[in-house]
Short mmCIF file of C-alpha atoms and ligand atoms in Angstrom, two decimals:
data_model
loop_
_atom_site.label_atom_id
_atom_site.label_comp_id
_atom_site.label_asym_id
_atom_site.label_seq_id
_atom_site.Cartn_x
_atom_site.Cartn_y
_atom_site.Cartn_z
CA MET W 40 49.41 16.72 -12.80
CA VAL W 41 51.53 14.18 -10.98
CA CYS W 42 54.27 13.59 -13.56
CA GLY W 43 57.73 14.70 -12.40
CA LEU W 44 58.68 15.98 -15.82
CA LYS W 45 61.79 18.01 -14.95
CA LYS W 46 63.21 15.24 -12.89
CA TRP W 47 62.81 12.83 -15.77
CA VAL W 48 64.52 15.10 -18.30
CA PHE W 49 67.40 15.38 -15.90
CA TYR W 50 67.67 11.62 -15.70
CA SER W 51 67.41 11.14 -19.42
CA LYS W 52 70.24 13.53 -20.09
CA ILE W 53 72.59 12.28 -17.45
CA ASN W 54 71.86 8.61 -17.33
CA TYR W 55 70.60 7.41 -20.68
CA ARG W 56 73.83 5.60 -21.41
CA SER W 57 73.35 3.24 -18.51
CA GLY W 58 70.01 2.08 -19.96
CA LYS W 59 68.78 0.97 -16.54
CA LYS W 60 67.67 4.38 -15.40
CA HIS W 61 65.80 4.82 -18.64
CA ILE W 62 63.75 1.73 -17.98
CA MET W 63 62.79 2.87 -14.50
CA ASP W 64 62.00 6.33 -15.67
CA LEU W 65 59.79 5.06 -18.45
CA LYS W 66 57.88 3.10 -15.88
CA GLN W 67 57.44 6.20 -13.75
CA LEU W 68 56.39 8.19 -16.80
CA LYS W 69 53.79 5.59 -17.65
CA LYS W 70 52.44 5.62 -14.12
CA ASP W 71 52.24 9.42 -13.98
CA ALA W 72 50.49 9.61 -17.33
CA GLU W 73 47.94 7.01 -16.30
CA ILE W 74 47.13 8.72 -13.02
CA GLY W 75 47.02 12.07 -14.79
CA ILE W 76 44.52 10.96 -17.42
CA SER W 77 42.26 9.30 -14.91
CA LEU W 78 41.78 12.67 -13.20
CA ILE W 79 40.84 14.53 -16.36
CA LYS W 80 37.27 15.75 -16.53
CA ASN W 81 37.17 18.00 -19.56
CA THR W 82 38.56 18.26 -23.06
CA SER W 83 40.88 21.23 -22.44
CA ASP W 84 42.72 19.35 -19.67
CA LEU W 85 42.88 16.37 -21.99
CA GLU W 86 44.54 18.50 -24.63
CA LYS W 87 47.15 19.64 -22.09
CA TRP W 88 47.76 16.02 -21.23
CA ARG W 89 48.19 15.15 -24.93
CA ILE W 90 50.77 17.91 -25.41
CA LYS W 91 52.61 16.82 -22.32
CA TYR W 92 52.76 13.10 -23.08
CA LEU W 93 52.42 12.84 -26.84
CA GLY W 94 53.44 16.28 -28.14
CA ARG W 95 56.59 17.11 -30.11
CA LYS W 96 58.25 18.46 -27.02
CA SER W 97 57.03 15.71 -24.74
CA VAL W 98 59.36 13.72 -22.53
CA LEU W 99 58.75 10.74 -24.75
CA SER W 100 59.85 12.63 -27.86
CA LEU W 101 62.99 13.81 -26.08
CA PHE W 102 63.68 10.24 -25.18
CA PHE W 103 63.32 9.12 -28.79
CA ASN W 104 65.70 11.86 -29.87
CA SER W 105 68.25 10.73 -27.34
CA LEU W 106 68.21 7.15 -28.59
CA SER W 107 70.62 7.97 -31.42
CA GLU W 108 73.37 8.17 -28.89
CA LEU W 109 72.92 4.58 -27.82
CA SER W 110 74.42 1.40 -29.23
CA LEU W 111 72.41 -0.34 -31.94
CA LYS W 112 71.32 -3.12 -29.66
CA GLU W 113 70.40 -0.82 -26.81
CA LYS W 114 68.69 1.57 -29.22
CA LYS W 115 66.47 -1.23 -30.47
CA LYS W 116 65.61 -2.41 -26.98
CA GLN W 117 64.82 1.01 -25.56
CA GLY W 118 63.09 2.07 -28.78
CA GLN W 119 60.67 -0.84 -28.58
CA LYS W 120 59.82 -0.05 -24.99
CA ALA W 121 59.28 3.62 -25.71
CA ASN W 122 57.15 2.73 -28.74
CA ALA W 123 54.93 0.50 -26.66
CA ILE W 124 54.47 3.32 -24.20
CA ARG W 125 53.65 5.77 -26.97
CA GLN W 126 51.03 3.38 -28.30
CA LEU W 127 49.61 2.99 -24.85
CA PHE W 128 49.44 6.77 -24.40
CA SER W 129 47.67 7.31 -27.66
CA SER W 130 45.11 4.64 -26.93
CA LEU W 131 44.56 6.09 -23.44
CA TYR W 132 44.07 9.45 -25.08
CA LYS W 133 41.58 8.14 -27.64
CA LYS W 134 39.56 6.33 -25.03
CA ARG W 135 39.36 9.31 -22.69
CA LYS W 136 38.41 11.57 -25.56
CA ASN W 137 35.62 9.22 -26.53
CA ASP W 138 34.33 9.05 -22.99
CA LEU W 139 34.31 12.79 -22.60
CA GLU W 140 32.57 13.30 -25.90
CA SER W 141 29.83 10.85 -25.06
CA ASN W 142 29.41 12.81 -21.85
CA LEU W 143 29.76 9.74 -19.67
CA SER W 144 32.54 10.87 -17.45
CA PHE W 145 31.18 14.23 -16.54
CA SER W 146 27.53 13.37 -16.24
CA SER W 147 28.12 12.84 -12.54
CA ASN W 148 29.10 16.41 -11.79
CA PHE W 149 27.49 18.22 -14.67
CA ILE W 150 24.02 19.64 -14.23
CA ASP W 151 22.23 21.11 -17.18
CA ILE W 152 20.00 23.62 -15.45
CA THR W 153 18.19 24.41 -18.67
CA GLN W 154 16.78 20.88 -18.95
CA PRO W 155 13.08 20.54 -18.07
CA GLY W 156 12.59 18.74 -14.74
CA GLU W 157 11.61 15.11 -14.63
CA LYS W 158 8.08 14.72 -13.33
CA ILE W 159 7.85 12.41 -10.34
CA ARG W 160 4.81 10.22 -10.82
CA GLN W 161 2.78 9.99 -7.66
CA GLY W 162 0.28 7.30 -6.89
CA HIS W 163 -3.03 7.95 -5.19
CA LEU W 164 -5.84 6.16 -3.46
CA HIS W 165 -8.37 4.11 -5.39
CA PRO W 166 -11.71 5.97 -5.54
CA LEU W 167 -13.34 3.24 -3.46
CA THR W 168 -10.65 3.46 -0.80
CA SER W 169 -11.03 7.21 -0.49
CA THR W 170 -14.83 6.96 -0.43
CA LEU W 171 -14.60 4.27 2.23
CA SER W 172 -12.31 6.35 4.40
CA ASP W 173 -14.44 9.51 3.90
CA ILE W 174 -17.46 7.61 5.18
CA THR W 175 -15.71 5.89 8.09
CA ASN W 176 -14.04 9.19 9.13
CA SER W 177 -17.39 10.86 9.13
CA PHE W 178 -18.92 8.21 11.41
CA GLN W 179 -15.86 8.24 13.64
CA LYS W 180 -16.37 11.97 14.21
CA MET W 181 -19.74 11.03 15.66
CA GLY W 182 -18.32 8.50 18.06
CA PHE W 183 -18.71 5.29 16.04
CA SER W 184 -15.99 2.64 16.44
CA ILE W 185 -14.76 0.63 13.47
CA ILE W 186 -15.12 -3.14 13.76
CA GLU W 187 -14.14 -5.75 11.20
CA GLY W 188 -15.66 -9.15 10.55
CA PRO W 189 -14.85 -12.31 8.61
CA GLU W 190 -15.43 -12.48 4.86
CA ILE W 191 -15.98 -16.23 5.16
CA GLU W 192 -19.15 -16.55 7.21
CA THR W 193 -21.30 -19.34 8.51
CA GLU W 194 -24.85 -19.87 7.32
CA TYR W 195 -25.99 -19.12 10.87
CA TYR W 196 -24.59 -15.59 11.14
CA ASN W 197 -25.21 -14.62 7.52
CA PHE W 198 -28.86 -15.83 7.56
CA ASP W 199 -30.43 -17.68 10.51
CA ALA W 200 -29.31 -15.27 13.23
CA LEU W 201 -30.80 -12.47 11.12
CA ASN W 202 -34.24 -14.07 10.95
CA ILE W 203 -33.60 -15.53 7.51
CA PRO W 204 -33.95 -19.30 8.04
CA ALA W 205 -33.61 -21.82 5.19
CA GLY W 206 -36.63 -21.56 2.91
CA HIS W 207 -37.31 -17.92 3.85
CA PRO W 208 -38.08 -15.88 0.72
CA ALA W 209 -35.50 -13.27 1.77
CA ARG W 210 -32.76 -15.81 1.13
CA GLU W 211 -33.50 -15.43 -2.55
CA MET W 212 -32.44 -11.80 -2.40
CA PHE W 213 -28.96 -13.02 -1.69
CA ASP W 214 -27.35 -15.01 -4.51
CA THR W 215 -24.92 -16.83 -2.31
CA LEU W 216 -21.46 -18.22 -3.00
CA TRP W 217 -21.42 -21.35 -0.84
CA LEU W 218 -18.14 -22.96 0.15
CA ARG W 219 -17.48 -26.69 0.36
CA SER W 220 -16.95 -27.93 3.88
CA ASN W 221 -16.79 -31.23 5.75
CA ASN W 222 -17.96 -29.51 8.84
CA LYS W 223 -21.60 -29.54 9.95
CA ASP W 224 -21.50 -25.72 9.71
CA LYS W 225 -22.15 -24.49 6.21
CA PHE W 226 -19.71 -21.80 5.09
CA LEU W 227 -20.22 -19.06 2.52
CA LEU W 228 -18.74 -15.78 1.36
CA ARG W 229 -20.73 -13.19 3.30
CA THR W 230 -23.43 -11.62 1.17
CA HIS W 231 -23.63 -8.57 3.42
CA THR W 232 -21.98 -7.07 6.50
CA SER W 233 -25.09 -7.56 8.66
CA PRO W 234 -23.80 -10.85 10.24
CA MET W 235 -21.51 -8.66 12.36
CA GLN W 236 -24.56 -7.26 14.16
CA VAL W 237 -25.14 -10.55 15.98
CA ARG W 238 -21.44 -11.41 16.28
CA PHE W 239 -20.74 -8.07 17.95
CA MET W 240 -23.75 -8.13 20.27
CA GLU W 241 -22.86 -11.64 21.47
CA THR W 242 -19.71 -10.32 23.09
CA ASN W 243 -20.55 -6.67 23.85
CA GLN W 244 -23.07 -4.91 26.04
CA PRO W 245 -24.91 -1.69 25.10
CA PRO W 246 -24.64 1.20 24.86
CA PHE W 247 -22.40 1.23 21.78
CA ARG W 248 -22.21 2.55 18.27
CA ILE W 249 -20.19 0.73 15.64
CA ILE W 250 -19.63 0.59 11.92
CA VAL W 251 -18.39 -2.47 10.06
CA PRO W 252 -16.83 -1.74 6.67
CA GLY W 253 -15.99 -4.68 4.45
CA LYS W 254 -16.13 -6.67 1.27
CA CYS W 255 -19.23 -8.69 0.35
CA PHE W 256 -19.85 -11.24 -2.37
CA ARG W 257 -22.83 -12.32 -4.43
CA TYR W 258 -23.19 -14.91 -7.13
CA GLU W 259 -24.60 -12.48 -9.65
CA ALA W 260 -24.42 -11.80 -13.34
CA THR W 261 -22.48 -8.55 -13.59
CA ASP W 262 -23.82 -5.46 -15.31
CA ALA W 263 -23.47 -1.69 -14.91
CA SER W 264 -24.95 -1.79 -11.42
CA HIS W 265 -24.10 -5.33 -10.18
CA GLU W 266 -20.74 -6.78 -9.27
CA ILE W 267 -19.80 -10.15 -7.84
CA GLN W 268 -17.84 -8.35 -5.13
CA PHE W 269 -18.63 -5.00 -3.56
CA HIS W 270 -18.32 -3.12 -0.25
CA GLN W 271 -20.79 -2.35 2.46
CA ILE W 272 -20.63 -0.43 5.68
CA GLU W 273 -22.85 -1.86 8.34
CA GLY W 274 -23.88 0.39 11.19
CA LEU W 275 -25.32 -0.50 14.58
CA MET W 276 -26.19 1.78 17.46
CA VAL W 277 -27.81 0.36 20.55
CA GLY W 278 -28.66 2.14 23.76
CA GLU W 279 -31.57 3.53 25.76
CA ASN W 280 -34.15 5.63 23.95
CA ILE W 281 -32.58 5.27 20.54
CA SER W 282 -35.00 6.02 17.73
CA LEU W 283 -35.19 6.34 13.96
CA SER W 284 -35.03 10.10 14.31
CA ASN W 285 -31.57 9.76 15.91
CA PHE W 286 -30.62 7.70 12.88
CA LYS W 287 -31.97 10.32 10.46
CA ALA W 288 -30.03 13.10 12.15
CA ILE W 289 -26.80 11.10 11.99
CA ILE W 290 -27.27 10.11 8.36
CA GLU W 291 -28.05 13.69 7.34
CA GLU W 292 -24.81 14.80 8.94
CA VAL W 293 -22.78 12.00 7.33
CA VAL W 294 -24.05 12.52 3.78
CA LYS W 295 -23.55 16.27 4.09
CA ASP W 296 -19.97 15.57 5.16
CA ILE W 297 -19.35 13.13 2.29
CA PHE W 298 -20.90 15.19 -0.52
CA LYS W 299 -19.75 18.52 0.91
CA HIS W 300 -23.07 20.24 0.38
CA LYS W 301 -26.61 19.98 1.56
CA VAL W 302 -28.36 16.70 0.83
CA LEU W 303 -32.00 15.82 1.39
CA VAL W 304 -32.66 12.49 3.12
CA ARG W 305 -35.92 10.55 3.13
CA PHE W 306 -37.08 7.17 4.43
CA ARG W 307 -39.33 4.79 2.52
CA PRO W 308 -40.93 1.82 4.26
CA SER W 309 -39.25 -1.45 3.35
CA TYR W 310 -38.73 -4.95 4.64
CA PHE W 311 -35.63 -6.65 6.05
CA PRO W 312 -36.24 -9.59 8.40
CA PHE W 313 -33.71 -8.41 11.01
CA VAL W 314 -35.21 -4.95 11.57
CA SER W 315 -38.67 -3.70 12.45
CA PRO W 316 -39.70 -1.33 11.08
CA GLY W 317 -37.43 -1.46 8.03
CA VAL W 318 -36.73 1.47 5.75
CA GLU W 319 -34.94 2.30 2.55
CA VAL W 320 -32.91 5.52 2.73
CA ASP W 321 -32.90 7.84 -0.29
CA ILE W 322 -30.91 11.02 -0.82
CA LYS W 323 -31.33 13.93 -3.21
CA LEU W 324 -28.38 16.11 -4.08
CA LYS W 325 -29.31 19.73 -4.53
CA GLN W 326 -26.58 20.27 -7.10
CA LYS W 327 -26.88 19.34 -10.78
CA GLY W 328 -24.35 16.71 -11.69
CA ARG W 329 -22.96 15.36 -14.91
CA SER W 330 -23.97 11.71 -14.83
CA LYS W 331 -27.32 10.31 -15.84
CA ILE W 332 -28.07 9.28 -12.27
CA GLN W 333 -27.55 12.84 -11.08
CA ASP W 334 -28.95 14.80 -13.98
CA ALA W 335 -32.38 13.51 -13.23
CA ASN W 336 -32.05 15.26 -9.86
CA GLU W 337 -34.07 12.43 -8.42
CA TRP W 338 -34.09 10.54 -5.19
CA LEU W 339 -31.26 7.99 -5.09
CA GLU W 340 -31.40 4.91 -2.90
CA ILE W 341 -28.25 4.50 -0.79
CA MET W 342 -29.03 2.00 1.97
CA GLY W 343 -31.37 -0.21 3.89
CA ALA W 344 -31.95 0.39 7.59
CA GLY W 345 -34.36 -0.03 10.47
CA MET W 346 -34.82 -0.58 14.17
CA VAL W 347 -33.08 -3.74 15.38
CA HIS W 348 -35.59 -6.61 15.61
CA PRO W 349 -36.23 -7.76 19.23
CA ASP W 350 -35.49 -11.34 18.06
CA LEU W 351 -31.82 -10.38 17.60
CA PHE W 352 -31.63 -8.91 21.12
CA LYS W 353 -33.20 -12.11 22.49
CA ARG W 354 -30.74 -14.23 20.53
CA VAL W 355 -27.76 -12.51 22.12
CA GLY W 356 -29.28 -12.44 25.61
CA TYR W 357 -30.10 -8.73 25.99
CA VAL W 358 -32.93 -7.51 28.17
CA THR W 359 -35.22 -6.64 25.27
CA ASN W 360 -37.35 -3.95 26.83
CA ARG W 361 -34.39 -1.95 28.01
CA TRP W 362 -32.50 -1.50 24.74
CA GLN W 363 -33.39 -0.10 21.38
CA GLY W 364 -31.18 0.41 18.41
CA PHE W 365 -30.98 1.09 14.74
CA ALA W 366 -29.01 -0.73 12.09
CA PHE W 367 -28.13 0.16 8.53
CA GLY W 368 -26.24 -1.25 5.57
CA LEU W 369 -24.70 1.20 3.13
CA GLY W 370 -23.34 0.41 -0.34
CA VAL W 371 -19.90 1.99 -0.74
CA GLU W 372 -19.75 1.63 -4.56
CA ARG W 373 -23.13 3.30 -4.78
CA ILE W 374 -21.87 6.34 -2.85
CA ALA W 375 -18.67 6.52 -4.92
CA MET W 376 -20.68 6.31 -8.15
CA ILE W 377 -22.91 9.18 -7.09
CA LYS W 378 -20.02 11.25 -5.78
CA TYR W 379 -17.72 10.83 -8.79
CA HIS W 380 -20.40 10.50 -11.51
CA ILE W 381 -19.44 6.91 -12.40
CA ASP W 382 -22.09 5.08 -14.37
CA ASP W 383 -20.68 1.53 -14.39
CA ILE W 384 -19.78 -0.35 -11.19
CA ARG W 385 -17.47 -2.73 -13.14
CA LEU W 386 -14.98 0.10 -13.67
CA PHE W 387 -13.87 -0.08 -10.03
CA PHE W 388 -12.25 -3.47 -10.47
CA SER W 389 -11.27 -3.22 -14.11
CA SER W 390 -7.76 -1.94 -13.27
CA ASP W 391 -8.10 0.37 -16.26
CA ILE W 392 -5.46 3.05 -15.71
CA ARG W 393 -7.43 5.55 -17.83
CA PHE W 394 -10.26 5.26 -15.32
CA LEU W 395 -8.11 5.25 -12.18
CA GLU W 396 -5.97 8.23 -13.21
CA GLN W 397 -9.02 10.48 -13.15
CA PHE W 398 -9.20 10.49 -9.36
N1 DAH H 455 -27.86 -6.28 4.69
C1 DAH H 455 -28.82 -5.66 3.80
C2 DAH H 455 -28.47 -5.99 2.37
O1 DAH H 455 -27.37 -6.32 2.07
C3 DAH H 455 -28.82 -4.17 4.00
C4 DAH H 455 -29.39 -3.77 5.30
C5 DAH H 455 -30.73 -3.47 5.40
C6 DAH H 455 -28.61 -3.68 6.44
C7 DAH H 455 -31.29 -3.06 6.58
C8 DAH H 455 -29.16 -3.30 7.65
C9 DAH H 455 -30.49 -3.00 7.70
O2 DAH H 455 -28.44 -3.21 8.76
O3 DAH H 455 -31.02 -2.62 8.89
O4 DAH H 455 -29.32 -5.90 1.53
#
């Protein structure tokens, strides 16, 4: 405690008659008491402080006792000053006591080790993001590079360059969101990632293997298996002596990697104007799952694929008889739904925390 108590008593006894010293000493007393109380961190120290500054034997009490020896006028003057100080001390005391009782002042250095810890909430990846990165990682392990393309596409790359000219029945497969433009080029939101096949080949020479992950858009009525926006991963591998059996081997490896157990893969003949022949790729998980799609233990369609049509090679200026390649387009939501037993595609974009917290 900073208060020079003994010194003050000495002054009060020797000098009280002069009055002046008393005033100075009261000031010092006030200062000491204020500093003292500001350092107090617990109730027992506060009690010591109270005894020292407000108790019966406190300096202030001694001072009051000594007032009787002063003249009436001086007594009144000094008495008022001392009273004000006593009031100040008792309000300081009350305030500090309150603070300590409401725990405010010692919360900073008081740790209740019996209190249960506060759980730190951690975020995590969206199920689509983790599915997307599982798939791209898997392809990367097999030497595929990741390429990105524009979500706003031209009619040419989305359709014409892929052998789907205006009026072609295949255009009807794609419910397209067209954009207004003053330009002679017609713009749209890409309906698939396939436009990147031609875009990439225009500026790159084989051999290469790429994947193009990205968002696609279709003007569709939504239901449990259709969304207006979804993700695809396009794949393209072009080189010498590339065949569908290379493709099958790669896909078998990738799906095994994604689902973490053996998966059967089969091809069904299909038609896409930019490949020949075209196939539909189905998988069958050997394990029994929980969702309806899996319980049936049936073949599940996951992508379209095929050997790149020679027209596309011609369009980009490749020597057509030298290069062969396969292309595929994989639905990311579809894979995530199979993997996590999700039976409604709309859940992915619903922002429903009850859904998202399950992953
Ligand atoms: N782009 C097609 C679609 O969205 C999927 C597709 C089929 C992509 C065959 C391909 C392919 O690369 O070879 O329906």
